[in-house]
Each structure stands twice: as structure tokens, then as C-alpha cells.
Amino acid sequence: MARKFFVGGEWKHNESPKKVKKIVSTLNEAEVPCHDVVEVVVGPPFISLTLVKSLLRSDFHVAARNCWVGEKAPISPEMLVKMDIPWVILGETKRRAVSKETYERVGDKVVHALSQGLKVIACVGETLQQRQSGSTMSVLAAQTKAIAEKITNWDNVVLAYEPVWAIGTDKVATPALAQESHCEFRKWLSENVGAAVATSTRIIYGGFVNGATYQEFAEQPDVDGFLVGEASMKPEFIDIIKSATVKKN
């Protein structure tokens, strides 16, 4: 079963309405593969969600960059549903570190968001120390298990592998290393969640990718797309979206 390529964008800055409109205009005017080939989701800061939602082309979708459990939470899944925001990004590795979110807490947030009808980009990833100690898969397994224990339907879940050590540092993961990690991760899903889930669930790469590196990563068989940071606010994001054609071909 072919997995539709997926490209998500995490907007890392709060921008003025003027700058937001310019970014959205670039996206709206872009010629990219059709929705049958690639699914595109952009995640602006909360204060820009409504503006982006109102302006963005209909074949691209919008994600919130976090939510909490409970209807009365500061940003709840119920609130996002009322705002007609279909996606949410949960478990970002830097948020785990700064906000001290436990694996179980992220799992609770994922299951609650899904229960309210949201689609989830669930982020997992290891630190440099964990990578160097050979603990990558045990970390990914523990983070994913906290989600897998709480859900049975994976249709609305995209997994984003975010190697913490390759984000905003001078250390770069190679396409081969990304493929190795994704392949081992998919093998774990098959053995611990189910072969059907492993085959159909998209695992996207959330390490450093830009206009100069995306194609080699897209060529890897177990890399089903990208979760892009800084570059998602630049014109090169369009080229990254177009890398879906590598998979199609």
C-alpha cells in the first residue's frame, strides 16, 4: 500500500500579519503536485491560526502546534475543532525538554485530540547523548508505546521522527542515517503494534532539511515526507513540497 507523501511546516516565529500574509500568498501561488500525491499542513503560532486558516488555499491544511487535555485547557482540542483547525502537532522534542512533558502526558494528549476528531502529528526523537549511547530505538519505542497503549485506530496519526541532536546544531543526519532510523522504527511498529499499522502509517523526517538537502532524504524508502522548521517560512518550502514527485516516480 502506497503511503501519500506528507509535508508539514512548523513556523518557528511569531510574525506580523503583513509577513504572515506574504508567506501564505507564496504558498497560494505555488504550483505543486496535487493532493492525491502530497498532503501539506502548515503549523503557525496560535495567534496566527485564524488568519492563516482564512487565507490559505483549500488543498493545504492548518495545524495547531500544541494543545492540552480537557475542554477548559488553555488550548483544547475542543477549541481547535470549533475553530475548524483539523491538525495538531504534539510531542515536539524541544517542548518535551523545556516543558518536561512525560511520554505518558504526550500519549494522553494524543488520544484526547484524536477522540475530539483532530488529526495528529506525533513527534518522537532522541538526544545526542541517547544516540551516542545506542539508545535511539529504545527511546523511540518508549515514546511511541505511550501512544500505542492508548489508541487502536492509527488512520489519523502521522509520526514525525525528530532527532533532537540534528535540530539547530552543527550536527547533521545523513539521508542514509535517517533511512536507517525510519526503517528500524517501522520494524518496531510492525512487531509491537501491527504489520498493517506499520505499512500504512507515515513516518516523516523532522531533522534539519532545506532546499539543498530535501531530495536525497525524499528518495529514502521509509521517509514518507518532512516536518520542516525554519525553511517552511521561506520560498524553498515549495521545492520541498515538490519532492513528493520523487516518491511518485
Short mmCIF file of C-alpha atoms in Angstrom, two decimals:
data_model
loop_
_atom_site.label_atom_id
_atom_site.label_comp_id
_atom_site.label_asym_id
_atom_site.label_seq_id
_atom_site.Cartn_x
_atom_site.Cartn_y
_atom_site.Cartn_z
CA MET A 1 0.00 0.00 0.00
CA ALA A 2 1.43 3.34 -1.09
CA ARG A 3 1.71 6.00 1.60
CA LYS A 4 0.82 9.51 0.49
CA PHE A 5 3.77 11.87 0.88
CA PHE A 6 3.31 14.35 3.73
CA VAL A 7 4.96 17.74 4.23
CA GLY A 8 4.35 19.71 7.40
CA GLY A 9 5.69 23.12 8.30
CA GLU A 10 6.36 24.38 11.83
CA TRP A 11 6.51 28.17 11.79
CA LYS A 12 9.09 28.96 14.42
CA HIS A 13 8.41 32.68 14.83
CA ASN A 14 5.53 34.97 15.66
CA GLU A 15 5.31 37.17 12.57
CA SER A 16 3.34 40.33 11.88
CA PRO A 17 0.04 39.94 10.00
CA LYS A 18 1.74 41.51 6.98
CA LYS A 19 4.52 38.90 6.98
CA VAL A 20 2.03 36.08 7.55
CA LYS A 21 0.00 37.22 4.55
CA LYS A 22 3.15 37.26 2.44
CA ILE A 23 4.07 33.71 3.45
CA VAL A 24 0.55 32.46 2.74
CA SER A 25 0.48 34.29 -0.60
CA THR A 26 3.64 32.44 -1.65
CA LEU A 27 2.01 29.14 -0.75
CA ASN A 28 -1.24 30.01 -2.50
CA GLU A 29 0.52 30.91 -5.74
CA ALA A 30 2.76 27.82 -5.81
CA GLU A 31 2.42 25.10 -8.41
CA VAL A 32 2.82 21.85 -6.51
CA PRO A 33 1.75 18.23 -7.01
CA CYS A 34 -1.94 17.60 -6.45
CA HIS A 35 -3.45 16.49 -3.14
CA ASP A 36 -3.53 12.89 -4.36
CA VAL A 37 0.29 12.98 -4.41
CA VAL A 38 1.18 15.10 -1.38
CA GLU A 39 -0.59 16.28 1.77
CA VAL A 40 0.54 19.68 3.02
CA VAL A 41 -0.07 21.02 6.54
CA VAL A 42 1.33 24.25 7.99
CA GLY A 43 1.60 24.97 11.70
CA PRO A 44 1.75 28.68 12.54
CA PRO A 45 1.82 30.02 16.11
CA PHE A 46 -1.56 30.08 17.80
CA ILE A 47 -2.06 33.81 17.35
CA SER A 48 -1.88 33.38 13.56
CA LEU A 49 -4.08 30.27 13.24
CA THR A 50 -7.29 32.07 12.36
CA LEU A 51 -5.61 34.41 9.85
CA VAL A 52 -3.77 31.58 8.10
CA LYS A 53 -6.91 29.43 8.06
CA SER A 54 -8.90 32.25 6.44
CA LEU A 55 -6.35 32.89 3.67
CA LEU A 56 -4.74 29.53 2.89
CA ARG A 57 -5.65 27.59 -0.25
CA SER A 58 -8.15 24.78 0.31
CA ASP A 59 -5.82 21.92 -0.63
CA PHE A 60 -3.39 22.87 2.18
CA HIS A 61 -4.38 22.48 5.82
CA VAL A 62 -3.54 24.14 9.13
CA ALA A 63 -2.22 22.62 12.35
CA ALA A 64 -2.01 23.99 15.86
CA ARG A 65 1.42 23.49 17.41
CA ASN A 66 0.13 22.17 20.71
CA CYS A 67 -2.98 21.51 22.75
CA TRP A 68 -3.78 20.21 26.22
CA VAL A 69 -6.14 17.67 27.71
CA GLY A 70 -9.52 18.92 28.86
CA GLU A 71 -12.19 21.22 27.49
CA LYS A 72 -11.14 24.02 29.86
CA ALA A 73 -7.44 23.81 28.96
CA PRO A 74 -5.73 26.98 27.62
CA ILE A 75 -5.79 25.50 24.12
CA SER A 76 -8.02 22.44 24.00
CA PRO A 77 -8.83 20.07 21.13
CA GLU A 78 -12.45 21.16 21.54
CA MET A 79 -11.39 24.76 20.91
CA LEU A 80 -9.43 23.80 17.80
CA VAL A 81 -12.39 21.84 16.42
CA LYS A 82 -14.63 24.90 16.87
CA MET A 83 -12.02 26.95 15.01
CA ASP A 84 -12.11 24.37 12.18
CA ILE A 85 -8.42 23.54 12.65
CA PRO A 86 -8.04 19.90 11.55
CA TRP A 87 -4.49 19.07 12.73
CA VAL A 88 -2.36 19.41 15.83
CA ILE A 89 1.38 18.81 16.37
CA LEU A 90 2.14 17.10 19.68
CA GLY A 91 5.23 15.92 21.48
CA GLU A 92 7.74 18.26 19.84
CA THR A 93 11.08 17.22 21.22
CA LYS A 94 12.06 20.69 22.43
CA ARG A 95 8.70 21.04 24.16
CA ARG A 96 9.29 17.71 25.88
CA ALA A 97 12.61 19.04 27.15
CA VAL A 98 11.54 22.56 28.14
CA SER A 99 8.06 21.76 29.48
CA LYS A 100 9.15 18.42 30.95
CA GLU A 101 6.32 16.59 29.23
CA THR A 102 6.47 12.90 30.07
CA TYR A 103 5.88 10.20 27.50
CA GLU A 104 2.59 9.40 29.22
CA ARG A 105 1.48 13.03 29.14
CA VAL A 106 2.09 13.21 25.41
CA GLY A 107 0.20 9.96 24.95
CA ASP A 108 -2.77 11.38 26.87
CA LYS A 109 -2.75 14.49 24.68
CA VAL A 110 -2.64 12.43 21.50
CA VAL A 111 -5.54 10.18 22.48
CA HIS A 112 -7.67 13.13 23.63
CA ALA A 113 -7.01 15.09 20.43
CA LEU A 114 -7.95 12.06 18.33
CA SER A 115 -11.10 11.49 20.38
CA GLN A 116 -12.26 15.02 19.50
CA GLY A 117 -11.76 14.45 15.78
CA LEU A 118 -8.37 16.07 15.28
CA LYS A 119 -5.58 14.55 13.21
CA VAL A 120 -2.24 14.34 14.97
CA ILE A 121 1.40 14.74 14.00
CA ALA A 122 3.07 12.96 16.92
CA CYS A 123 6.76 13.76 17.35
CA VAL A 124 9.35 11.39 18.76
CA GLY A 125 13.13 11.65 18.91
CA GLU A 126 16.35 11.16 20.84
CA THR A 127 19.02 13.45 22.23
CA LEU A 128 22.69 13.32 21.23
CA GLN A 129 23.57 11.51 24.45
CA GLN A 130 20.90 8.89 23.77
CA ARG A 131 22.09 8.48 20.18
CA GLN A 132 25.71 8.08 21.23
CA SER A 133 24.80 5.52 23.88
CA GLY A 134 22.97 3.40 21.31
CA SER A 135 19.57 4.08 22.90
CA THR A 136 17.81 5.57 19.87
CA MET A 137 15.33 2.75 19.31
CA SER A 138 14.60 2.20 22.98
CA VAL A 139 13.76 5.90 23.29
CA LEU A 140 11.55 5.92 20.19
CA ALA A 141 9.91 2.70 21.37
CA ALA A 142 9.11 4.12 24.82
CA GLN A 143 7.74 7.36 23.39
CA THR A 144 5.59 5.53 20.83
CA LYS A 145 4.44 2.86 23.28
CA ALA A 146 2.93 5.60 25.45
CA ILE A 147 0.73 6.46 22.46
CA ALA A 148 0.13 2.94 21.16
CA GLU A 149 -1.17 1.74 24.53
CA LYS A 150 -3.99 4.28 24.33
CA ILE A 151 -5.18 4.13 20.70
CA THR A 152 -6.36 1.42 18.32
CA ASN A 153 -7.01 3.44 15.16
CA TRP A 154 -3.91 4.97 13.53
CA ASP A 155 -5.64 6.39 10.45
CA ASN A 156 -5.30 9.98 11.67
CA VAL A 157 -1.78 9.75 13.08
CA VAL A 158 1.45 10.80 11.36
CA LEU A 159 4.68 10.03 13.22
CA ALA A 160 7.48 12.59 12.97
CA TYR A 161 10.98 11.43 13.79
CA GLU A 162 12.81 14.44 15.24
CA PRO A 163 16.45 13.70 16.12
CA VAL A 164 16.98 16.40 18.73
CA TRP A 165 20.72 16.42 18.12
CA ALA A 166 20.25 17.39 14.45
CA ILE A 167 17.94 20.36 15.03
CA GLY A 168 19.56 23.78 15.29
CA THR A 169 23.05 22.32 15.78
CA ASP A 170 26.13 21.77 13.65
CA LYS A 171 25.46 18.03 13.58
CA VAL A 172 23.63 16.80 10.51
CA ALA A 173 21.93 13.47 9.98
CA THR A 174 22.61 11.95 6.56
CA PRO A 175 19.82 10.57 4.37
CA ALA A 176 21.21 7.08 5.00
CA LEU A 177 21.06 7.57 8.76
CA ALA A 178 17.50 8.90 8.51
CA GLN A 179 16.52 5.86 6.46
CA GLU A 180 18.12 3.52 8.98
CA SER A 181 16.22 5.12 11.86
CA HIS A 182 12.92 5.15 9.99
CA CYS A 183 13.35 1.54 8.90
CA GLU A 184 14.07 0.36 12.44
CA PHE A 185 11.17 2.45 13.73
CA ARG A 186 8.78 0.89 11.20
CA LYS A 187 10.07 -2.56 12.14
CA TRP A 188 9.27 -1.82 15.79
CA LEU A 189 5.75 -0.71 14.83
CA SER A 190 5.24 -3.93 12.90
CA GLU A 191 6.39 -6.12 15.77
CA ASN A 192 4.69 -4.22 18.60
CA VAL A 193 1.61 -2.54 17.12
CA GLY A 194 0.83 -4.47 13.95
CA ALA A 195 2.01 -5.04 10.40
CA ALA A 196 -0.92 -3.13 8.91
CA VAL A 197 -0.21 -0.08 11.07
CA ALA A 198 3.49 -0.21 10.20
CA THR A 199 2.71 -0.41 6.49
CA SER A 200 0.15 2.39 6.39
CA THR A 201 1.42 4.88 8.98
CA ARG A 202 3.52 7.68 7.58
CA ILE A 203 6.83 8.34 9.30
CA ILE A 204 8.16 11.75 8.32
CA TYR A 205 11.60 13.21 8.97
CA GLY A 206 11.79 16.19 11.32
CA GLY A 207 15.53 16.79 11.36
CA PHE A 208 17.21 19.60 9.50
CA VAL A 209 16.03 19.71 5.88
CA ASN A 210 16.19 22.62 3.46
CA GLY A 211 16.08 23.34 -0.25
CA ALA A 212 19.55 21.88 -0.77
CA THR A 213 19.04 18.55 1.00
CA TYR A 214 15.41 17.51 0.65
CA GLN A 215 15.66 15.37 -2.49
CA GLU A 216 18.15 12.86 -1.10
CA PHE A 217 16.01 12.41 2.00
CA ALA A 218 12.84 12.04 -0.08
CA GLU A 219 14.44 9.22 -2.06
CA GLN A 220 14.73 7.03 1.05
CA PRO A 221 12.04 4.30 1.01
CA ASP A 222 10.95 4.69 4.63
CA VAL A 223 10.96 8.51 4.69
CA ASP A 224 7.35 9.47 3.92
CA GLY A 225 7.84 13.21 3.98
CA PHE A 226 9.07 16.00 6.21
CA LEU A 227 8.27 18.16 9.20
CA VAL A 228 10.09 21.35 8.24
CA GLY A 229 11.11 24.12 10.62
CA GLU A 230 12.73 27.38 9.54
CA ALA A 231 12.54 26.58 5.83
CA SER A 232 8.74 26.26 5.97
CA MET A 233 8.51 30.06 6.14
CA LYS A 234 10.67 30.53 3.06
CA PRO A 235 10.07 30.03 -0.69
CA GLU A 236 12.22 26.86 -0.62
CA PHE A 237 9.31 25.17 1.21
CA ILE A 238 7.68 24.91 -2.20
CA ASP A 239 10.61 22.87 -3.53
CA ILE A 240 10.39 20.60 -0.50
CA ILE A 241 6.69 20.01 -1.23
CA LYS A 242 7.59 19.16 -4.82
CA SER A 243 9.93 16.43 -3.60
CA ALA A 244 6.79 14.28 -3.39
CA THR A 245 7.30 13.59 -7.08
CA VAL A 246 10.46 11.65 -6.19
CA LYS A 247 8.31 9.12 -4.36
CA LYS A 248 5.67 9.04 -7.09
CA ASN A 249 8.29 8.32 -9.75
#
